[in-house]
Coordinates of C-alpha atoms in Angstrom, one line a residue:
M221 CA -93.7 17.2 31.9
T222 CA -92.5 20.9 32.9
T223 CA -92.3 23.8 31.1
A224 CA -88.8 25.8 30.6
T225 CA -89.0 29.0 32.2
A226 CA -86.5 31.4 33.9
Q227 CA -84.8 31.4 36.9
S228 CA -84.3 35.0 37.9
S229 CA -86.3 36.5 40.5
P230 CA -89.7 36.8 40.1
L231 CA -89.4 40.6 40.6
R232 CA -87.7 40.8 37.5
S233 CA -90.8 41.3 35.6
W234 CA -92.9 43.8 35.8
Q235 CA -96.3 41.9 36.0
F236 CA -95.6 41.0 39.1
R237 CA -94.3 43.6 40.3
R238 CA -98.0 45.3 39.9
V239 CA -99.5 42.5 41.9
I240 CA -97.1 42.1 45.1
A241 CA -98.0 46.3 44.8
A242 CA -101.1 45.8 44.7
E243 CA -101.5 43.3 47.2
F244 CA -99.0 45.8 49.8
A245 CA -101.2 48.6 49.1
S246 CA -105.0 46.5 49.5
S247 CA -103.6 45.1 52.7
V248 CA -101.7 48.0 54.5
G249 CA -105.1 49.2 55.1
T250 CA -107.2 45.3 55.7
Q251 CA -104.5 44.9 58.2
M252 CA -105.2 48.6 60.3
T253 CA -108.8 47.6 60.1
T254 CA -108.1 44.5 61.9
L255 CA -107.0 46.6 64.9
A256 CA -109.4 49.0 64.0
L257 CA -112.8 47.0 64.2
P258 CA -112.6 44.5 66.7
W259 CA -111.0 47.1 68.7
F260 CA -114.6 49.5 67.9
V261 CA -116.3 46.2 69.0
L262 CA -114.6 45.5 72.1
M263 CA -114.0 48.7 73.5
T264 CA -118.6 49.7 73.0
T265 CA -118.7 46.3 74.1
G266 CA -116.9 45.1 76.0
S267 CA -117.1 41.7 75.6
P268 CA -114.4 38.7 73.4
A269 CA -117.7 36.9 72.6
R270 CA -119.0 40.2 70.4
M271 CA -115.7 40.3 68.8
G272 CA -115.1 37.4 67.9
L273 CA -118.4 36.5 66.7
V274 CA -117.2 39.4 64.2
F275 CA -114.2 38.0 63.4
V276 CA -116.5 34.1 62.5
I277 CA -119.2 37.0 60.2
Q278 CA -116.3 37.9 58.7
I279 CA -114.2 34.4 57.7
L280 CA -117.4 31.8 57.5
P281 CA -117.8 32.7 53.7
V282 CA -115.1 31.5 52.5
P283 CA -114.8 27.3 53.4
L284 CA -119.1 27.7 53.1
L285 CA -118.6 29.8 49.0
S286 CA -115.2 27.9 48.2
V287 CA -116.9 25.4 45.9
P288 CA -119.0 28.5 43.6
A289 CA -115.9 30.9 44.1
G290 CA -113.4 28.2 42.7
L291 CA -115.3 28.7 39.6
L292 CA -116.1 31.9 39.0
V293 CA -111.9 32.4 38.7
A294 CA -112.2 29.5 36.7
R295 CA -114.6 31.0 34.6
W296 CA -114.1 34.3 35.0
G297 CA -110.3 34.2 35.3
A298 CA -108.0 35.5 37.9
R299 CA -107.5 38.6 37.3
R300 CA -111.0 39.6 36.2
V301 CA -111.9 38.8 39.7
T302 CA -109.6 40.3 42.1
I303 CA -110.2 43.5 39.9
V304 CA -114.6 43.1 40.6
G305 CA -113.5 42.1 44.7
D306 CA -110.9 44.7 44.9
I307 CA -113.8 47.2 43.7
A308 CA -117.0 45.6 45.8
N309 CA -114.3 45.8 48.9
T310 CA -113.6 49.6 48.0
A311 CA -117.6 49.9 48.9
L312 CA -118.1 47.8 51.3
A313 CA -115.1 49.3 54.3
A314 CA -116.3 52.9 52.9
A315 CA -120.3 51.4 53.7
V316 CA -119.5 51.2 57.7
P317 CA -117.5 54.5 58.4
T318 CA -120.3 56.1 56.0
L319 CA -123.9 54.0 57.4
Y320 CA -121.8 55.5 61.3
L321 CA -121.7 58.4 60.9
A322 CA -125.8 58.3 59.4
G323 CA -126.1 56.6 62.7
M324 CA -127.6 53.4 61.0
L325 CA -125.0 51.2 61.9
P326 CA -126.7 49.0 64.2
F327 CA -124.5 45.7 65.1
W328 CA -126.4 43.2 63.4
A329 CA -125.9 45.9 60.3
L330 CA -121.9 45.6 60.2
L331 CA -122.2 41.5 60.6
V332 CA -124.2 42.0 57.4
L333 CA -121.4 44.4 55.8
V334 CA -119.0 41.8 57.2
A335 CA -120.3 39.0 56.2
L336 CA -121.1 40.2 52.9
I337 CA -116.8 41.3 53.1
G338 CA -116.1 37.7 53.9
C339 CA -117.7 36.9 50.5
V340 CA -115.7 38.3 48.4
A341 CA -113.3 37.5 50.2
S342 CA -113.5 33.5 49.1
A343 CA -112.7 34.3 45.7
Y344 CA -110.8 37.2 46.1
L345 CA -107.9 34.9 47.9
S346 CA -108.5 31.4 45.2
A347 CA -108.0 34.3 42.2
Q348 CA -104.5 36.4 44.4
R349 CA -102.9 33.5 44.5
M350 CA -103.8 32.3 40.6
L351 CA -101.9 35.3 39.5
L352 CA -99.1 34.7 40.4
T353 CA -98.6 31.6 38.5
D354 CA -100.3 33.9 35.5
T355 CA -96.8 36.4 35.8
I356 CA -94.4 33.9 36.5
G357 CA -94.9 30.7 35.2
S358 CA -94.3 27.7 36.2
D359 CA -91.2 26.2 37.7
E360 CA -91.2 25.0 41.2
G361 CA -88.3 27.0 42.6
A362 CA -90.0 30.4 41.1
V363 CA -93.0 29.9 42.7
T364 CA -91.8 29.3 45.9
A365 CA -89.9 32.5 46.0
G366 CA -93.0 34.9 44.4
N367 CA -95.9 32.9 47.2
A368 CA -93.1 34.3 49.9
L369 CA -91.9 37.4 48.0
F370 CA -96.6 37.6 48.2
E371 CA -96.0 37.1 51.6
T372 CA -93.9 39.1 51.9
A373 CA -95.5 41.8 50.9
T374 CA -98.6 40.9 53.2
S375 CA -96.4 41.2 56.4
S376 CA -94.8 44.1 55.2
A377 CA -98.6 45.3 55.6
R378 CA -99.1 43.0 59.0
L379 CA -96.0 45.3 60.2
I380 CA -96.9 49.1 59.5
G381 CA -101.2 48.5 58.9
P382 CA -101.5 48.0 63.1
A383 CA -98.7 50.3 64.6
I384 CA -100.3 53.5 62.0
A385 CA -103.9 51.9 63.2
G386 CA -103.1 52.1 67.3
F387 CA -102.2 55.6 66.3
L388 CA -104.7 56.7 64.1
I389 CA -107.6 55.0 66.6
A390 CA -106.3 57.4 69.4
G391 CA -107.3 60.2 67.1
I392 CA -110.2 60.4 65.0
G393 CA -111.7 57.3 65.9
A394 CA -111.2 53.0 65.3
L395 CA -114.5 53.3 62.1
N396 CA -113.0 56.3 60.7
V397 CA -109.5 54.3 60.0
L398 CA -111.9 51.9 57.3
W399 CA -111.8 55.2 55.1
V400 CA -108.1 54.1 54.5
D401 CA -108.7 50.4 54.0
A402 CA -111.8 51.3 51.0
A403 CA -109.0 53.6 49.5
S404 CA -106.7 51.5 49.8
F405 CA -108.7 48.5 48.0
A406 CA -109.2 51.0 44.4
V407 CA -105.6 51.9 44.5
S408 CA -105.4 47.8 43.9
A409 CA -107.9 47.8 41.2
A410 CA -106.2 50.4 40.0
L411 CA -102.8 48.1 39.4
L412 CA -104.1 45.8 38.3
T413 CA -106.5 46.8 35.9
G414 CA -103.2 47.8 33.8
L415 CA -102.4 43.8 33.6
P416 CA -102.5 42.4 30.1
R417 CA -105.6 40.1 29.8
R418 CA -105.0 36.4 29.7
E419 CA -107.2 34.5 27.5
Q420 CA -109.5 31.8 29.7
A421 CA -110.3 28.6 27.7
P422 CA -113.7 28.3 28.0
Q423 CA -114.9 25.9 30.9
P424 CA -118.9 25.2 31.5
L425 CA -119.5 26.1 35.4
S426 CA -120.3 22.3 36.9
A427 CA -119.0 21.1 40.1
D428 CA -117.9 18.2 38.4
K429 CA -114.7 20.2 38.6
M430 CA -115.4 20.8 41.9
A431 CA -115.6 17.1 42.6
E432 CA -112.5 16.3 40.2
G433 CA -109.4 19.0 42.5
A434 CA -111.1 17.4 46.0
R435 CA -110.9 14.0 44.7
Y436 CA -107.5 14.7 43.9
L437 CA -106.2 16.2 46.6
F438 CA -107.7 13.7 48.7
R439 CA -105.8 11.4 46.5
D440 CA -102.7 12.6 46.4
R441 CA -100.5 11.9 49.8
V442 CA -98.7 15.2 50.2
L443 CA -101.3 17.4 49.3
R444 CA -103.5 15.7 51.1
T445 CA -101.4 15.6 54.3
M446 CA -100.1 19.4 53.6
A447 CA -103.8 20.0 54.2
L448 CA -104.2 18.5 57.4
A449 CA -101.7 20.8 58.4
A450 CA -102.8 23.7 57.3
L451 CA -106.3 22.4 59.3
G452 CA -104.4 22.6 62.4
Y453 CA -103.0 25.7 61.8
G454 CA -106.1 27.5 60.0
T455 CA -107.5 26.9 64.0
L456 CA -104.7 27.8 66.2
M457 CA -103.3 30.8 64.2
P458 CA -107.3 33.0 64.7
V459 CA -106.8 32.0 68.4
V460 CA -103.5 33.5 68.6
L461 CA -104.9 36.9 66.6
L462 CA -107.6 37.1 68.9
A463 CA -105.8 36.8 72.2
L464 CA -103.5 39.6 71.3
P465 CA -105.7 42.7 71.4
V466 CA -107.4 40.5 74.9
M467 CA -103.6 40.7 75.8
A468 CA -103.5 44.2 75.6
R469 CA -106.2 44.8 77.5
S470 CA -106.1 42.5 80.6
R471 CA -102.5 42.5 80.5
Y472 CA -101.1 46.1 79.5
D473 CA -103.3 48.6 80.6
A474 CA -106.2 48.3 77.7
N475 CA -103.3 50.0 75.8
P476 CA -104.2 50.5 71.9
H477 CA -100.5 50.8 71.3
V478 CA -99.6 47.6 73.0
A479 CA -102.0 46.2 70.7
G480 CA -100.4 48.1 67.5
W481 CA -97.7 46.8 68.2
L482 CA -98.3 43.5 69.1
L483 CA -100.6 42.8 65.8
A484 CA -97.0 45.2 64.3
A485 CA -95.3 42.2 65.7
W486 CA -97.0 39.5 63.7
G487 CA -96.4 41.3 60.9
G488 CA -92.7 42.2 61.3
G489 CA -92.0 38.0 62.1
T490 CA -92.9 36.8 59.5
V491 CA -91.8 40.2 57.2
V492 CA -88.4 38.6 58.4
G493 CA -89.3 35.0 57.5
T494 CA -90.5 35.7 54.1
V495 CA -87.2 37.1 53.0
V496 CA -85.7 33.5 54.5
V497 CA -87.8 31.8 52.2
A498 CA -87.4 33.6 49.1
R499 CA -83.6 33.3 49.3
L500 CA -83.5 29.5 50.3
A501 CA -86.6 28.6 47.8
R502 CA -84.8 26.7 45.2
R503 CA -82.2 25.3 47.6
I504 CA -84.3 23.0 49.9
P505 CA -87.3 20.3 48.7
P506 CA -90.8 22.5 50.4
T507 CA -92.4 19.1 52.7
R508 CA -88.6 19.8 54.2
F509 CA -89.3 23.2 53.8
A510 CA -92.7 23.4 56.1
A511 CA -91.5 20.4 58.7
Y512 CA -88.5 22.9 59.7
G513 CA -91.0 25.9 59.2
G514 CA -93.4 23.9 62.2
V515 CA -91.1 22.8 63.9
G516 CA -90.0 26.5 65.1
A517 CA -93.3 27.7 65.4
A518 CA -94.0 24.8 67.8
V519 CA -91.1 25.9 70.0
V520 CA -91.2 29.8 70.2
L521 CA -95.1 29.5 70.8
W522 CA -94.5 27.8 73.9
L523 CA -92.7 30.5 75.2
L524 CA -96.1 33.2 74.2
P525 CA -98.5 31.6 78.2
W526 CA -96.6 33.3 80.2
H527 CA -96.8 37.0 81.7
Q528 CA -93.7 39.4 79.8
P529 CA -93.1 42.5 79.6
A530 CA -95.0 43.8 76.4
A531 CA -91.3 44.7 74.8
T532 CA -90.7 40.8 74.8
A533 CA -94.2 39.6 74.3
G534 CA -94.2 41.7 71.1
L535 CA -90.4 40.0 70.7
T536 CA -91.9 36.4 70.9
V537 CA -94.7 37.6 68.6
A538 CA -92.5 38.1 65.8
A539 CA -90.4 35.1 66.7
S540 CA -93.1 32.3 66.3
C541 CA -94.4 34.1 63.5
M542 CA -91.5 34.4 61.6
F543 CA -91.6 30.3 61.0
L544 CA -95.4 30.5 59.3
P545 CA -93.6 31.9 55.9
A546 CA -92.0 28.4 56.0
V547 CA -94.9 25.7 55.8
T548 CA -97.6 28.9 53.8
A549 CA -95.3 29.2 50.5
P550 CA -94.4 25.9 50.0
A551 CA -97.9 24.4 50.6
V552 CA -99.1 27.2 48.1
A553 CA -95.9 26.1 45.5
L554 CA -96.8 22.9 45.7
L555 CA -101.2 23.4 46.0
M556 CA -100.4 26.1 42.6
L557 CA -98.2 23.3 40.7
R558 CA -98.4 19.7 41.3
P559 CA -102.0 19.3 40.2
P560 CA -102.2 19.4 36.3
E561 CA -102.7 23.0 35.0
H562 CA -106.7 22.2 34.4
L563 CA -107.7 21.9 37.7
R564 CA -105.4 24.4 39.3
P565 CA -108.2 26.9 40.0
H566 CA -110.6 23.7 41.4
V567 CA -107.5 22.3 44.2
V568 CA -107.3 25.4 45.1
P569 CA -109.7 26.8 46.5
V570 CA -110.5 23.5 48.1
F571 CA -107.2 23.1 50.0
G572 CA -108.1 27.1 50.9
A573 CA -111.7 26.0 52.5
A574 CA -109.4 23.2 54.2
V575 CA -107.5 26.3 55.7
F576 CA -110.8 28.1 56.4
V577 CA -112.9 25.7 57.7
A578 CA -111.9 26.0 61.2
S579 CA -111.5 29.4 61.8
P580 CA -115.3 31.2 62.1
M581 CA -114.9 28.0 64.9
A582 CA -112.4 29.1 66.0
Y583 CA -113.2 32.8 66.4
A584 CA -116.3 32.2 68.0
V585 CA -115.0 29.1 71.1
A586 CA -111.7 31.8 71.7
G587 CA -113.7 34.8 71.8
V588 CA -116.2 32.5 75.1
L589 CA -112.7 31.1 76.1
F590 CA -110.7 34.6 77.1
E591 CA -113.8 35.0 78.9
H592 CA -114.0 32.5 81.3
L593 CA -109.9 31.8 81.1
A594 CA -106.9 33.2 81.8
V595 CA -104.6 34.1 78.2
G596 CA -102.2 31.6 79.2
T597 CA -104.1 28.8 79.5
V598 CA -105.4 29.0 76.3
L599 CA -101.9 29.9 74.2
A600 CA -100.8 26.9 76.1
A601 CA -103.6 24.8 74.7
V602 CA -102.7 26.4 71.1
A603 CA -99.0 25.3 71.8
V604 CA -100.0 21.7 72.0
G605 CA -102.3 22.0 69.4
A606 CA -98.9 23.6 67.6
S607 CA -96.5 21.1 67.8
L608 CA -98.5 17.9 66.9
C609 CA -99.2 20.2 63.5
A610 CA -95.3 20.1 63.5
L611 CA -95.0 16.3 63.7
V612 CA -97.7 15.5 60.9
L613 CA -95.2 17.9 58.4
V614 CA -91.9 16.5 60.2
N615 CA -93.4 12.6 59.4
L616 CA -94.4 14.0 56.3
A617 CA -90.8 14.6 55.1
R618 CA -89.2 11.8 56.2
R619 CA -91.2 9.8 53.9
P620 CA -90.1 9.7 50.5
D621 CA -91.6 11.6 47.5
D622 CA -94.1 9.5 45.4
G623 CA -95.4 12.3 43.1
P624 CA -98.5 13.3 41.8
A625 CA -101.5 11.8 42.4
P626 CA -103.0 9.9 39.2
Q627 CA -105.7 12.3 37.2
G628 CA -108.9 10.5 37.7
P629 CA -109.5 7.0 37.8
V630 CA -106.9 4.2 39.0
L631 CA -107.1 2.6 35.7
P632 CA -106.3 -1.3 36.0
T633 CA -103.4 -2.8 34.8
V634 CA -103.7 -4.3 31.3
P635 CA -101.3 -4.3 28.2
L636 CA -101.1 -1.8 26.3
S637 CA -101.7 -1.2 22.4
Q638 CA -103.0 1.0 19.9
D639 CA -106.0 0.9 20.2
V640 CA -105.9 1.6 24.3
V641 CA -103.7 4.0 24.1
A642 CA -106.0 6.2 21.7
D643 CA -108.8 5.0 23.6
Q644 CA -107.7 6.6 26.5
L645 CA -105.9 9.2 24.8
A646 CA -108.8 10.8 23.3
E647 CA -110.6 10.1 26.9
I648 CA -108.0 12.4 28.9
I649 CA -108.9 15.2 26.1
E650 CA -112.6 14.8 26.5
E651 CA -112.2 15.7 30.2
I652 CA -109.4 18.3 29.7
I653 CA -111.2 20.4 25.7
G654 CA -114.5 18.4 26.1
I655 CA -114.5 16.7 22.3
P656 CA -116.8 13.9 22.6
K657 CA -114.1 10.9 22.0
N658 CA -115.5 9.2 19.2
H659 CA -114.9 12.6 17.7
I660 CA -111.9 12.0 17.9
S661 CA -109.4 9.4 16.5
T662 CA -105.2 8.6 16.0
D663 CA -105.5 11.0 12.2
S664 CA -107.5 14.2 14.7
H665 CA -104.7 16.9 14.2
F666 CA -104.7 19.0 17.4
T667 CA -105.4 22.1 15.5
D668 CA -108.3 21.3 13.8
L669 CA -109.0 20.0 17.8
D670 CA -108.9 23.7 18.6
I671 CA -106.0 22.6 21.0
D672 CA -103.8 25.7 21.2
P673 CA -100.2 24.6 23.0
R674 CA -101.1 26.0 26.6
T675 CA -104.2 23.1 26.0
L676 CA -101.7 20.5 24.5
V677 CA -99.3 21.3 27.8
E678 CA -102.2 19.8 30.2
V679 CA -102.5 17.1 27.7
M680 CA -99.1 16.1 27.6
V681 CA -99.4 16.3 31.3
A682 CA -102.3 13.5 31.7
A683 CA -100.6 11.3 29.4
E684 CA -98.0 11.4 31.3
E685 CA -99.9 10.3 34.9
R686 CA -102.1 7.6 33.1
F687 CA -99.8 5.5 30.9
A688 CA -96.7 6.1 33.2
V689 CA -94.2 7.9 30.3
R690 CA -92.1 10.2 30.6
I691 CA -92.9 12.6 27.5
P692 CA -89.7 15.4 27.3
D693 CA -90.5 19.1 26.2
G694 CA -88.8 19.2 22.8
V695 CA -90.6 15.8 21.7
A696 CA -94.6 17.3 22.6
Q697 CA -93.6 20.9 20.7
G698 CA -92.7 17.8 17.2
F699 CA -96.8 16.3 17.5
K700 CA -99.1 16.8 15.2
T701 CA -101.2 14.4 15.6
V702 CA -103.3 11.7 18.1
G703 CA -101.4 9.2 16.6
H704 CA -98.0 10.6 17.1
V705 CA -98.4 10.7 20.8
V706 CA -99.6 7.2 20.6
D707 CA -96.4 5.7 18.5
H708 CA -94.3 7.9 21.8
V709 CA -96.2 5.8 24.1
L710 CA -96.6 2.9 23.1
G711 CA -92.1 3.4 22.1
A712 CA -91.5 4.7 25.4
A713 CA -94.0 2.1 27.8

């Protein structure tokens, strides 16, 4: 079952524009810090391994805390989690230069602060994506376009932030750039505070829903394959990102301006890619879009290992990143729309963990590899891995989509009768809103069960999947009792 949504651009929604503006504001500061903090560690210690450790400690909490983070988003709602996350990030980002100026920032204390930033990010990243469906609805094309525009804001920040940071580092020092990052999170919190509150249905803080979301993810062939490819990119792209300052030091005389140029090229290429994806999102199926992006990224990454002037190296980085939004935007759209609505807050963190689980290991291993191997050798291995990921996505695109995975356990085939349908429908309602099934009968009115229109959509989606029938929107809006649904299922089966 699908809900009707307008086919206009997501940018027509003022709420979506606020979300995009908040993402851009916070990402500009964050991308400046992405250059400033590792550069500070690299130049003061001379150790790529320590620089890699900073990345590891910041990323590690994301997969480790994915389950409680998903429960928190489901309980509090995306808006509240994102605002609280912005406030926490403001304090943590400001704490780094504050302690440094006070002479109280040993390396272990820096690791503690970046670990706390990673803890906040574990819920913040999922909540940001859930805000998109809150503001633009659940049309697949609109959400894919919305995700592409969201990536445009992030990528524009990747273009602007490092370029500015390269100049500021030379003028005011690397850690002082974090003051700008702290201010950017404060601006983001102010923008999101203006969004209307969305009522959240009460949900128990239980791991059962997260387990159900994980089962759904791994039963669904499309999401399972996307998760495998995302795991591959989650391993490979951190290596490329970590390679950029190493390339600036080893190939271009430790020039911070070149480091800023390379990181800016990363963001600039992604901006171009997100604009293209936003325009084509309604014309190309998501799995085919992801395959195109994976192949394009793999081809260009084979050019990166070769020594070349800084200008062409930046263009190569930009070209490789131009294809990445064609993978990420469709993947996130499928993640957000393919599961039943009540499972989406629980599937998002599991999928996110699949992306982030390999990142800490990648950063740690890459830091050691760059100390013992030439940067070109490591990047050649990345190109091999990207080619394998592209093959996985091409195989997915070539096979016809078999539809979303069924919700819950696969039931044995039995003749449908009024009692069987009523019993299974009661089970669905119990799973979604928690009312014991023995309190539900065919005479039960949805209003008496406190099932509002939004929850009714969830029930109808689950019923469609359970009984393999179609329930049109117009028909579902006329249902008043459980018996009405039972009659429709029996008539359509």
